[in-house]
mmCIF file of C-alpha atoms and ligand atoms in Angstrom:
data_model
loop_
_atom_site.group_PDB
_atom_site.id
_atom_site.type_symbol
_atom_site.label_atom_id
_atom_site.label_comp_id
_atom_site.label_asym_id
_atom_site.label_seq_id
_atom_site.Cartn_x
_atom_site.Cartn_y
_atom_site.Cartn_z
ATOM 1 C CA MET R 213 86.991 139.113 68.722
ATOM 2 C CA THR R 214 88.325 138.767 71.993
ATOM 3 C CA TYR R 215 87.275 135.736 74.370
ATOM 4 C CA LEU R 216 88.648 137.276 77.741
ATOM 5 C CA THR R 217 85.705 139.421 78.184
ATOM 6 C CA LEU R 218 85.901 138.794 82.441
ATOM 7 C CA THR R 219 82.857 139.935 84.144
ATOM 8 C CA ASP R 220 83.694 142.083 87.137
ATOM 9 C CA THR R 221 83.542 139.308 89.415
ATOM 10 C CA ALA R 222 86.540 137.763 87.546
ATOM 11 C CA ALA R 223 88.629 140.309 89.452
ATOM 12 C CA ASN R 224 87.863 138.491 93.023
ATOM 13 C CA GLY R 225 90.045 135.489 92.919
ATOM 14 C CA ALA R 226 87.859 133.589 94.744
ATOM 15 C CA ALA R 227 84.527 134.247 92.958
ATOM 16 C CA THR R 228 86.398 133.391 89.772
ATOM 17 C CA GLN R 229 87.447 129.927 91.169
ATOM 18 C CA ALA R 230 83.745 129.469 92.392
ATOM 19 C CA LEU R 231 82.362 130.652 88.800
ATOM 20 C CA LEU R 232 85.115 128.182 87.203
ATOM 21 C CA GLU R 233 83.969 125.132 89.434
ATOM 22 C CA THR R 234 80.200 125.944 88.392
ATOM 23 C CA HIS R 235 80.920 125.849 85.266
ATOM 24 C CA LEU R 236 83.084 122.632 85.268
ATOM 25 C CA LYS R 237 80.332 120.846 86.992
ATOM 26 C CA THR R 238 77.444 121.844 84.263
ATOM 27 C CA LEU R 239 79.850 120.665 81.733
ATOM 28 C CA ARG R 240 80.688 117.573 83.817
ATOM 29 C CA LEU R 241 84.419 117.732 84.237
ATOM 30 C CA PRO R 242 84.832 116.408 87.236
ATOM 31 C CA SER R 243 88.556 115.724 86.622
ATOM 32 C CA PHE R 244 89.100 119.168 85.642
ATOM 33 C CA LEU R 245 87.112 120.572 88.592
ATOM 34 C CA GLN R 246 89.528 118.483 90.794
ATOM 35 C CA ASN R 247 92.736 118.828 89.301
ATOM 36 C CA HIS R 248 92.577 122.465 87.939
ATOM 37 C CA VAL R 249 94.527 124.124 90.914
ATOM 38 C CA GLN R 250 97.479 121.671 91.352
ATOM 39 C CA VAL R 251 97.693 121.289 87.606
ATOM 40 C CA ALA R 252 98.088 125.183 87.450
ATOM 41 C CA GLU R 253 100.527 125.165 90.317
ATOM 42 C CA GLU R 254 102.742 122.490 88.516
ATOM 43 C CA ALA R 255 102.379 124.047 85.160
ATOM 44 C CA SER R 256 103.327 127.273 86.590
ATOM 45 C CA LYS R 257 106.660 125.865 88.331
ATOM 46 C CA ALA R 258 107.696 124.370 85.088
ATOM 47 C CA GLY R 259 107.085 127.087 83.010
ATOM 48 C CA LEU R 260 104.466 125.419 80.692
ATOM 49 C CA GLY R 261 102.270 127.547 78.690
ATOM 50 C CA PHE R 262 98.698 127.790 78.958
ATOM 51 C CA ASP R 263 98.010 125.250 75.915
ATOM 52 C CA ARG R 264 100.160 122.356 77.690
ATOM 53 C CA TYR R 265 98.268 123.323 80.785
ATOM 54 C CA LEU R 266 94.811 122.707 79.289
ATOM 55 C CA LEU R 267 96.426 119.702 77.595
ATOM 56 C CA ALA R 268 97.431 117.947 80.870
ATOM 57 C CA LEU R 269 93.980 118.536 82.271
ATOM 58 C CA ALA R 270 92.383 117.455 79.167
ATOM 59 C CA GLU R 271 94.212 113.929 79.036
ATOM 60 C CA GLN R 272 93.548 113.600 82.573
ATOM 61 C CA GLU R 273 89.622 114.211 81.999
ATOM 62 C CA VAL R 274 89.982 111.588 79.064
ATOM 63 C CA ALA R 275 92.034 108.598 81.156
ATOM 64 C CA GLN R 276 89.297 109.475 84.066
ATOM 65 C CA ARG R 277 86.407 108.542 81.834
ATOM 66 C CA ASP R 278 88.161 105.672 80.380
ATOM 67 C CA ARG R 279 88.767 104.110 83.781
ATOM 68 C CA ASN R 280 85.082 104.793 84.700
ATOM 69 C CA GLN R 281 83.667 103.347 81.180
ATOM 70 C CA GLN R 282 86.092 100.180 81.627
ATOM 71 C CA HIS R 283 84.767 99.833 85.550
ATOM 72 C CA ARG R 284 81.102 100.071 84.487
ATOM 73 C CA CYS R 285 81.593 97.396 81.645
ATOM 74 C CA ILE R 286 83.379 95.381 84.197
ATOM 75 C CA GLN R 287 80.241 95.807 86.410
ATOM 76 C CA SER R 288 77.912 95.190 84.097
ATOM 77 C CA ALA R 289 79.680 91.812 82.637
ATOM 78 C CA ARG R 290 78.643 90.133 86.288
ATOM 79 C CA PHE R 291 81.560 87.859 86.425
ATOM 80 C CA PRO R 292 81.727 85.611 89.123
ATOM 81 C CA MET R 293 85.629 86.261 89.797
ATOM 82 C CA LEU R 294 88.113 88.360 88.551
ATOM 83 C CA LYS R 295 90.952 86.589 86.663
ATOM 84 C CA GLU R 296 93.886 87.631 84.831
ATOM 85 C CA LEU R 297 95.735 86.368 82.183
ATOM 86 C CA ALA R 298 98.734 87.197 83.685
ATOM 87 C CA ASP R 299 98.009 85.208 86.857
ATOM 88 C CA PHE R 300 97.790 81.896 84.196
ATOM 89 C CA ASP R 301 100.894 79.523 84.679
ATOM 90 C CA PHE R 302 100.565 78.248 80.963
ATOM 91 C CA SER R 303 103.448 76.003 81.632
ATOM 92 C CA ALA R 304 101.139 73.865 83.731
ATOM 93 C CA LEU R 305 99.332 72.922 80.287
ATOM 94 C CA GLN R 306 101.020 71.486 77.460
ATOM 95 C CA SER R 307 98.086 71.562 75.401
ATOM 96 C CA LEU R 308 97.373 75.122 75.371
ATOM 97 C CA ASN R 309 99.085 77.442 72.821
ATOM 98 C CA LYS R 310 99.642 80.214 74.872
ATOM 99 C CA ALA R 311 100.361 82.520 72.012
ATOM 100 C CA ARG R 312 96.750 81.646 70.253
ATOM 101 C CA VAL R 313 95.275 83.107 74.030
ATOM 102 C CA LEU R 314 97.501 85.900 73.649
ATOM 103 C CA ALA R 315 96.039 86.745 70.428
ATOM 104 C CA LEU R 316 92.767 86.586 71.613
ATOM 105 C CA THR R 317 93.265 89.543 74.128
ATOM 106 C CA GLN R 318 93.651 91.442 70.587
ATOM 107 C CA GLY R 319 89.484 91.108 70.402
ATOM 108 C CA ASP R 320 89.667 90.290 66.247
ATOM 109 C CA TYR R 321 87.037 87.392 67.225
ATOM 110 C CA ILE R 322 84.996 89.777 68.993
ATOM 111 C CA ALA R 323 84.840 92.376 65.755
ATOM 112 C CA LYS R 324 83.960 89.496 63.651
ATOM 113 C CA ALA R 325 81.657 88.103 65.780
ATOM 114 C CA GLU R 326 83.242 84.898 66.112
ATOM 115 C CA THR R 327 82.794 81.878 68.868
ATOM 116 C CA VAL R 328 85.885 79.900 70.968
ATOM 117 C CA ILE R 329 85.233 77.364 72.653
ATOM 118 C CA LEU R 330 87.358 76.096 75.515
ATOM 119 C CA LEU R 331 87.027 72.303 75.903
ATOM 120 C CA GLY R 332 88.502 70.346 78.559
ATOM 121 C CA PRO R 333 87.922 68.521 81.904
ATOM 122 C CA PRO R 334 87.063 70.363 85.535
ATOM 123 C CA GLY R 335 89.724 72.190 87.453
ATOM 124 C CA ILE R 336 92.085 72.872 84.396
ATOM 125 C CA GLY R 337 91.530 76.713 83.885
ATOM 126 C CA LYS R 338 88.992 77.009 81.252
ATOM 127 C CA SER R 339 86.687 79.357 83.377
ATOM 128 C CA HIS R 340 89.786 81.479 84.311
ATOM 129 C CA VAL R 341 90.982 82.156 80.648
ATOM 130 C CA ALA R 342 87.263 82.463 79.818
ATOM 131 C CA SER R 343 86.895 85.641 82.299
ATOM 132 C CA ALA R 344 90.516 86.601 81.693
ATOM 133 C CA LEU R 345 89.386 87.201 77.990
ATOM 134 C CA GLY R 346 86.012 88.537 79.030
ATOM 135 C CA LEU R 347 87.873 91.113 81.304
ATOM 136 C CA HIS R 348 90.517 92.291 78.084
ATOM 137 C CA ALA R 349 87.400 92.902 76.549
ATOM 138 C CA CYS R 350 86.009 95.250 79.345
ATOM 139 C CA ARG R 351 89.429 96.992 79.159
ATOM 140 C CA GLN R 352 88.679 97.490 75.697
ATOM 141 C CA LYS R 353 85.483 99.167 76.923
ATOM 142 C CA LEU R 354 83.410 96.434 74.948
ATOM 143 C CA ARG R 355 80.514 95.383 76.520
ATOM 144 C CA VAL R 356 80.448 91.655 77.784
ATOM 145 C CA ARG R 357 78.077 89.410 79.927
ATOM 146 C CA PHE R 358 79.049 86.524 81.935
ATOM 147 C CA TYR R 359 76.873 83.543 82.274
ATOM 148 C CA THR R 360 77.180 79.869 83.223
ATOM 149 C CA ALA R 361 74.887 77.942 80.853
ATOM 150 C CA ALA R 362 72.647 77.094 83.850
ATOM 151 C CA GLY R 363 72.033 80.455 85.034
ATOM 152 C CA LEU R 364 71.523 81.542 81.282
ATOM 153 C CA VAL R 365 68.592 78.665 80.908
ATOM 154 C CA ASN R 366 67.283 79.892 84.425
ATOM 155 C CA ASP R 367 66.778 83.171 82.860
ATOM 156 C CA LEU R 368 65.831 82.170 79.838
ATOM 157 C CA LEU R 369 62.668 79.953 81.461
ATOM 158 C CA ALA R 370 62.040 82.776 83.825
ATOM 159 C CA ALA R 371 61.958 85.153 80.831
ATOM 160 C CA GLN R 372 59.586 82.835 78.857
ATOM 161 C CA GLU R 373 57.064 82.950 81.711
ATOM 162 C CA LYS R 374 56.808 86.650 81.410
ATOM 163 C CA LEU R 375 56.962 86.226 77.766
ATOM 164 C CA GLN R 376 60.113 88.267 77.686
ATOM 165 C CA VAL R 377 62.204 85.884 75.950
ATOM 166 C CA PRO R 378 62.451 88.230 72.801
ATOM 167 C CA ARG R 379 63.344 90.931 75.099
ATOM 168 C CA LEU R 380 66.245 89.081 76.729
ATOM 169 C CA ILE R 381 67.594 88.446 73.271
ATOM 170 C CA GLN R 382 67.211 91.941 72.568
ATOM 171 C CA ALA R 383 69.275 92.378 75.478
ATOM 172 C CA ALA R 384 71.952 90.103 74.736
ATOM 173 C CA LEU R 385 72.309 91.349 70.754
ATOM 174 C CA ARG R 386 73.449 94.605 72.364
ATOM 175 C CA GLN R 387 76.472 92.820 73.692
ATOM 176 C CA HIS R 388 79.791 92.595 72.150
ATOM 177 C CA LEU R 389 80.975 89.324 73.875
ATOM 178 C CA ILE R 390 78.897 86.679 75.935
ATOM 179 C CA VAL R 391 80.946 84.086 77.729
ATOM 180 C CA ILE R 392 78.890 81.046 78.645
ATOM 181 C CA ASP R 393 80.750 78.903 80.915
ATOM 182 C CA GLU R 394 80.093 75.566 82.317
ATOM 183 C CA LEU R 395 78.306 74.199 79.153
ATOM 184 C CA GLY R 396 77.767 70.077 80.101
ATOM 185 C CA PHE R 397 77.736 70.410 83.715
ATOM 186 C CA ILE R 398 74.078 70.151 84.321
ATOM 187 C CA PRO R 399 71.784 68.432 81.507
ATOM 188 C CA PHE R 400 69.260 70.451 80.011
ATOM 189 C CA THR R 401 65.273 69.897 80.253
ATOM 190 C CA THR R 402 64.128 69.978 76.461
ATOM 191 C CA GLN R 403 62.452 73.330 77.177
ATOM 192 C CA GLY R 404 65.734 74.576 78.239
ATOM 193 C CA ALA R 405 67.707 73.070 75.386
ATOM 194 C CA GLN R 406 65.219 74.525 73.351
ATOM 195 C CA LEU R 407 65.685 78.026 74.956
ATOM 196 C CA PHE R 408 69.553 77.472 74.825
ATOM 197 C CA PHE R 409 69.366 77.056 71.089
ATOM 198 C CA GLN R 410 66.952 79.640 70.172
ATOM 199 C CA PHE R 411 69.628 82.176 72.178
ATOM 200 C CA CYS R 412 72.583 80.843 70.531
ATOM 201 C CA ALA R 413 71.046 80.541 67.253
ATOM 202 C CA ALA R 414 69.832 84.820 67.653
ATOM 203 C CA VAL R 415 73.310 85.794 68.819
ATOM 204 C CA TYR R 416 75.782 83.470 66.692
ATOM 205 C CA ASP R 417 77.403 85.473 64.081
ATOM 206 C CA ARG R 418 75.965 88.972 65.556
ATOM 207 C CA VAL R 419 78.140 88.640 68.878
ATOM 208 C CA ALA R 420 81.115 87.226 69.984
ATOM 209 C CA LEU R 421 80.817 83.990 71.912
ATOM 210 C CA ILE R 422 82.982 81.949 74.778
ATOM 211 C CA ILE R 423 81.997 78.882 75.572
ATOM 212 C CA THR R 424 83.780 76.560 78.245
ATOM 213 C CA THR R 425 82.716 72.815 78.239
ATOM 214 C CA ASN R 426 83.693 69.859 79.691
ATOM 215 C CA LEU R 427 81.653 67.783 77.151
ATOM 216 C CA PRO R 428 83.527 66.402 73.611
ATOM 217 C CA PHE R 429 81.290 67.876 70.743
ATOM 218 C CA THR R 430 80.354 64.074 70.236
ATOM 219 C CA GLN R 431 78.439 63.914 73.629
ATOM 220 C CA TRP R 432 76.680 67.091 73.468
ATOM 221 C CA THR R 433 73.540 65.291 72.189
ATOM 222 C CA GLN R 434 73.421 63.796 75.836
ATOM 223 C CA LEU R 435 73.247 67.187 76.867
ATOM 224 C CA PHE R 436 70.642 68.665 74.896
ATOM 225 C CA GLN R 437 68.808 65.094 74.182
ATOM 226 C CA ASP R 438 67.812 66.013 70.591
ATOM 227 C CA GLU R 439 70.013 65.071 67.756
ATOM 228 C CA THR R 440 68.885 67.474 65.356
ATOM 229 C CA LEU R 441 68.903 70.611 67.306
ATOM 230 C CA THR R 442 72.364 69.342 68.805
ATOM 231 C CA ALA R 443 73.530 69.004 64.851
ATOM 232 C CA ALA R 444 71.809 72.582 64.187
ATOM 233 C CA LEU R 445 73.587 74.519 67.051
ATOM 234 C CA LEU R 446 77.187 72.732 66.700
ATOM 235 C CA ASP R 447 76.781 73.925 63.022
ATOM 236 C CA ARG R 448 76.248 77.286 63.723
ATOM 237 C CA LEU R 449 79.058 77.686 66.914
ATOM 238 C CA THR R 450 81.670 75.527 65.093
ATOM 239 C CA HIS R 451 81.371 77.807 61.740
ATOM 240 C CA HIS R 452 83.504 80.369 62.633
ATOM 241 C CA CYS R 453 85.493 79.376 65.710
ATOM 242 C CA THR R 454 88.582 78.936 67.714
ATOM 243 C CA ILE R 455 88.805 75.614 69.696
ATOM 244 C CA LEU R 456 91.180 75.592 72.872
ATOM 245 C CA GLU R 457 91.812 72.227 74.218
ATOM 246 C CA PHE R 458 92.636 72.259 77.684
ATOM 247 C CA LEU R 459 94.175 68.336 78.202
ATOM 248 C CA GLY R 460 95.430 67.024 81.794
ATOM 249 C CA GLU R 461 95.104 67.096 85.300
ATOM 250 C CA SER R 462 92.951 69.687 87.637
ATOM 251 C CA TYR R 463 95.246 72.580 88.208
ATOM 252 C CA ARG R 464 94.031 72.557 91.913
ATOM 253 C CA PHE R 465 94.410 68.732 92.448
ATOM 254 C CA LYS R 466 98.176 69.340 91.284
ATOM 255 C CA GLN R 467 98.504 72.039 93.522
ATOM 256 C CA ARG R 468 97.262 70.004 96.330
ATOM 257 C CA MET R 469 99.421 67.357 95.582
ATOM 258 C CA LYS R 470 102.431 69.642 95.597
ATOM 259 C CA ARG R 471 101.566 70.815 98.803
ATOM 260 C CA GLN R 472 101.051 67.442 100.371
ATOM 261 C CA PRO R 473 104.204 65.202 101.699
ATOM 262 C CA LYS R 474 104.968 62.281 99.083
ATOM 263 C CA SER R 475 103.736 59.765 101.978
ATOM 264 C CA LYS R 476 100.386 61.389 101.953
ATOM 265 C CA GLY R 477 99.512 60.877 98.079
ATOM 266 C CA GLY R 478 96.754 59.732 96.292
ATOM 267 C CA ASP R 479 93.664 60.751 95.362
ATOM 268 C CA SER R 480 92.005 63.744 96.834
ATOM 269 C CA PRO R 481 88.311 63.044 97.878
ATOM 270 C CA ASP R 482 87.529 66.662 98.156
ATOM 271 C CA GLU R 483 87.909 67.179 94.513
ATOM 272 C CA ALA R 484 85.691 69.737 93.378
ATOM 273 C CA PRO R 485 84.786 70.575 89.901
HETATM 274 P P1 ADP L 23 87.746 74.840 84.965
HETATM 275 O O1 ADP L 23 86.669 76.061 84.759
HETATM 276 O O2 ADP L 23 88.512 74.143 83.777
HETATM 277 O O3 ADP L 23 86.885 73.897 86.057
HETATM 278 P P2 ADP L 23 89.053 76.955 86.520
HETATM 279 O O4 ADP L 23 89.414 77.771 85.713
HETATM 280 O O5 ADP L 23 87.915 77.133 87.793
HETATM 281 O O6 ADP L 23 88.686 75.472 85.968
HETATM 282 O O7 ADP L 23 90.093 76.733 87.657
HETATM 283 C C1 ADP L 23 90.178 76.336 88.766
HETATM 284 C C2 ADP L 23 90.711 77.047 89.631
HETATM 285 O O8 ADP L 23 92.309 77.194 89.530
HETATM 286 C C3 ADP L 23 90.797 78.660 89.530
HETATM 287 O O9 ADP L 23 90.792 79.301 90.890
HETATM 288 C C4 ADP L 23 91.775 79.037 88.883
HETATM 289 O O10 ADP L 23 92.306 80.336 88.776
HETATM 290 C C5 ADP L 23 93.271 77.968 88.937
HETATM 291 N N1 ADP L 23 93.872 77.433 87.707
HETATM 292 C C6 ADP L 23 93.547 76.510 86.845
HETATM 293 N N2 ADP L 23 94.520 76.728 86.113
HETATM 294 C C7 ADP L 23 95.784 77.350 86.337
HETATM 295 C C8 ADP L 23 96.457 77.719 85.813
HETATM 296 N N3 ADP L 23 96.995 77.293 84.324
HETATM 297 N N4 ADP L 23 97.599 78.717 86.423
HETATM 298 C C9 ADP L 23 97.018 79.571 87.435
HETATM 299 N N5 ADP L 23 95.309 78.831 87.803
HETATM 300 C C10 ADP L 23 94.983 78.212 87.461
HETATM 301 MG MG1 MG L 24 84.686 76.390 85.210
#
C-alpha cells in the first residue's frame, strides 16, 4: 500500500499548501503550520532527509506546547509577583540552607504531597522563595494556586455564604501545590479559623503545601484562638514537613541602609512588612 496517493490538486503547489494548512489547522498543529516552510528550506539546504525534517517540526510543536502549558500554569497560579530563585541572594541569609531550598525545586515534596513551612520575620524573603518554588512547579507543568492566608479565608467565607465550601475544596484538591502566604499577619475570626482548618485538613496529605508565616508555632494559638484546633492543625501540617527558618533583618531594610550615607543611619520609620 502506498500513502502517496496524491490528488490532482497536489500537482498545483499553491493548492497543496492550502490543503496542507487546512489539515494542520484541523489537527491543531500551529507550530507545524507556522514553521513548515522555513524548516523545509533549511532541511533542503542542509541536505537533511524527510525524517529529520519531520522530527524538527515535531520537536518545535512539542516545545511550543510545553511553553503554552507552563504559561497556563503560571497564569492560573495567580502569583502576586513573579520571583526567581536565581534573583535570591542566599548570602544575605545565613540561616537558610541554599542546598535545601534548591533541592525543593526538584519537586519531591510535591509528588509526596508534603508541607514546607517558611518561618521568619517580615521582609526577609519568605514570599520571594515561596513564589519562586511555585514558579518552578509551574515550569514542571504542575497545577499551583497561590493564596494569601487572608485571601483564602475571604474566599472560604464567601463560599460558605453560597454553600460552596465543598466546591472550593474540590477545586483545591485538583492542584498539585497550594501556597499560603502571610499566615499570622491578620488574626482570624472564629469562623475564619474553622474554615481555614477545614481547608487545610482536607488538602493536607493530598496536595503539597507551602506556608509562609511570621509566627513561631508557639504563637499559632493566638492566631486561631482555639488550642484544640491549633494543636490539630499543627499536628497535620508538621507531620511530613520541611521547615525553613529565615533569621535576620529585613532585606529591604538592609538594602536601604546600604544606600543611605552612614550619618543618616538609624531606624527607617517607613519600613513595611
Ligand atoms: P517576606 O515575605 O519575608 O516578608 P519578601 O519575600 O516579601 O519578604 O521580601 C521583601 C522584598 O525583598 C521582596 O521584593 C524580595 O524580592 C526582596 N528580598 C528579600 N530577601 C531577599 C534576598 N535574600 N535576595 C534578594 N531579594 C530579597
Ligand atoms: Mg511576605
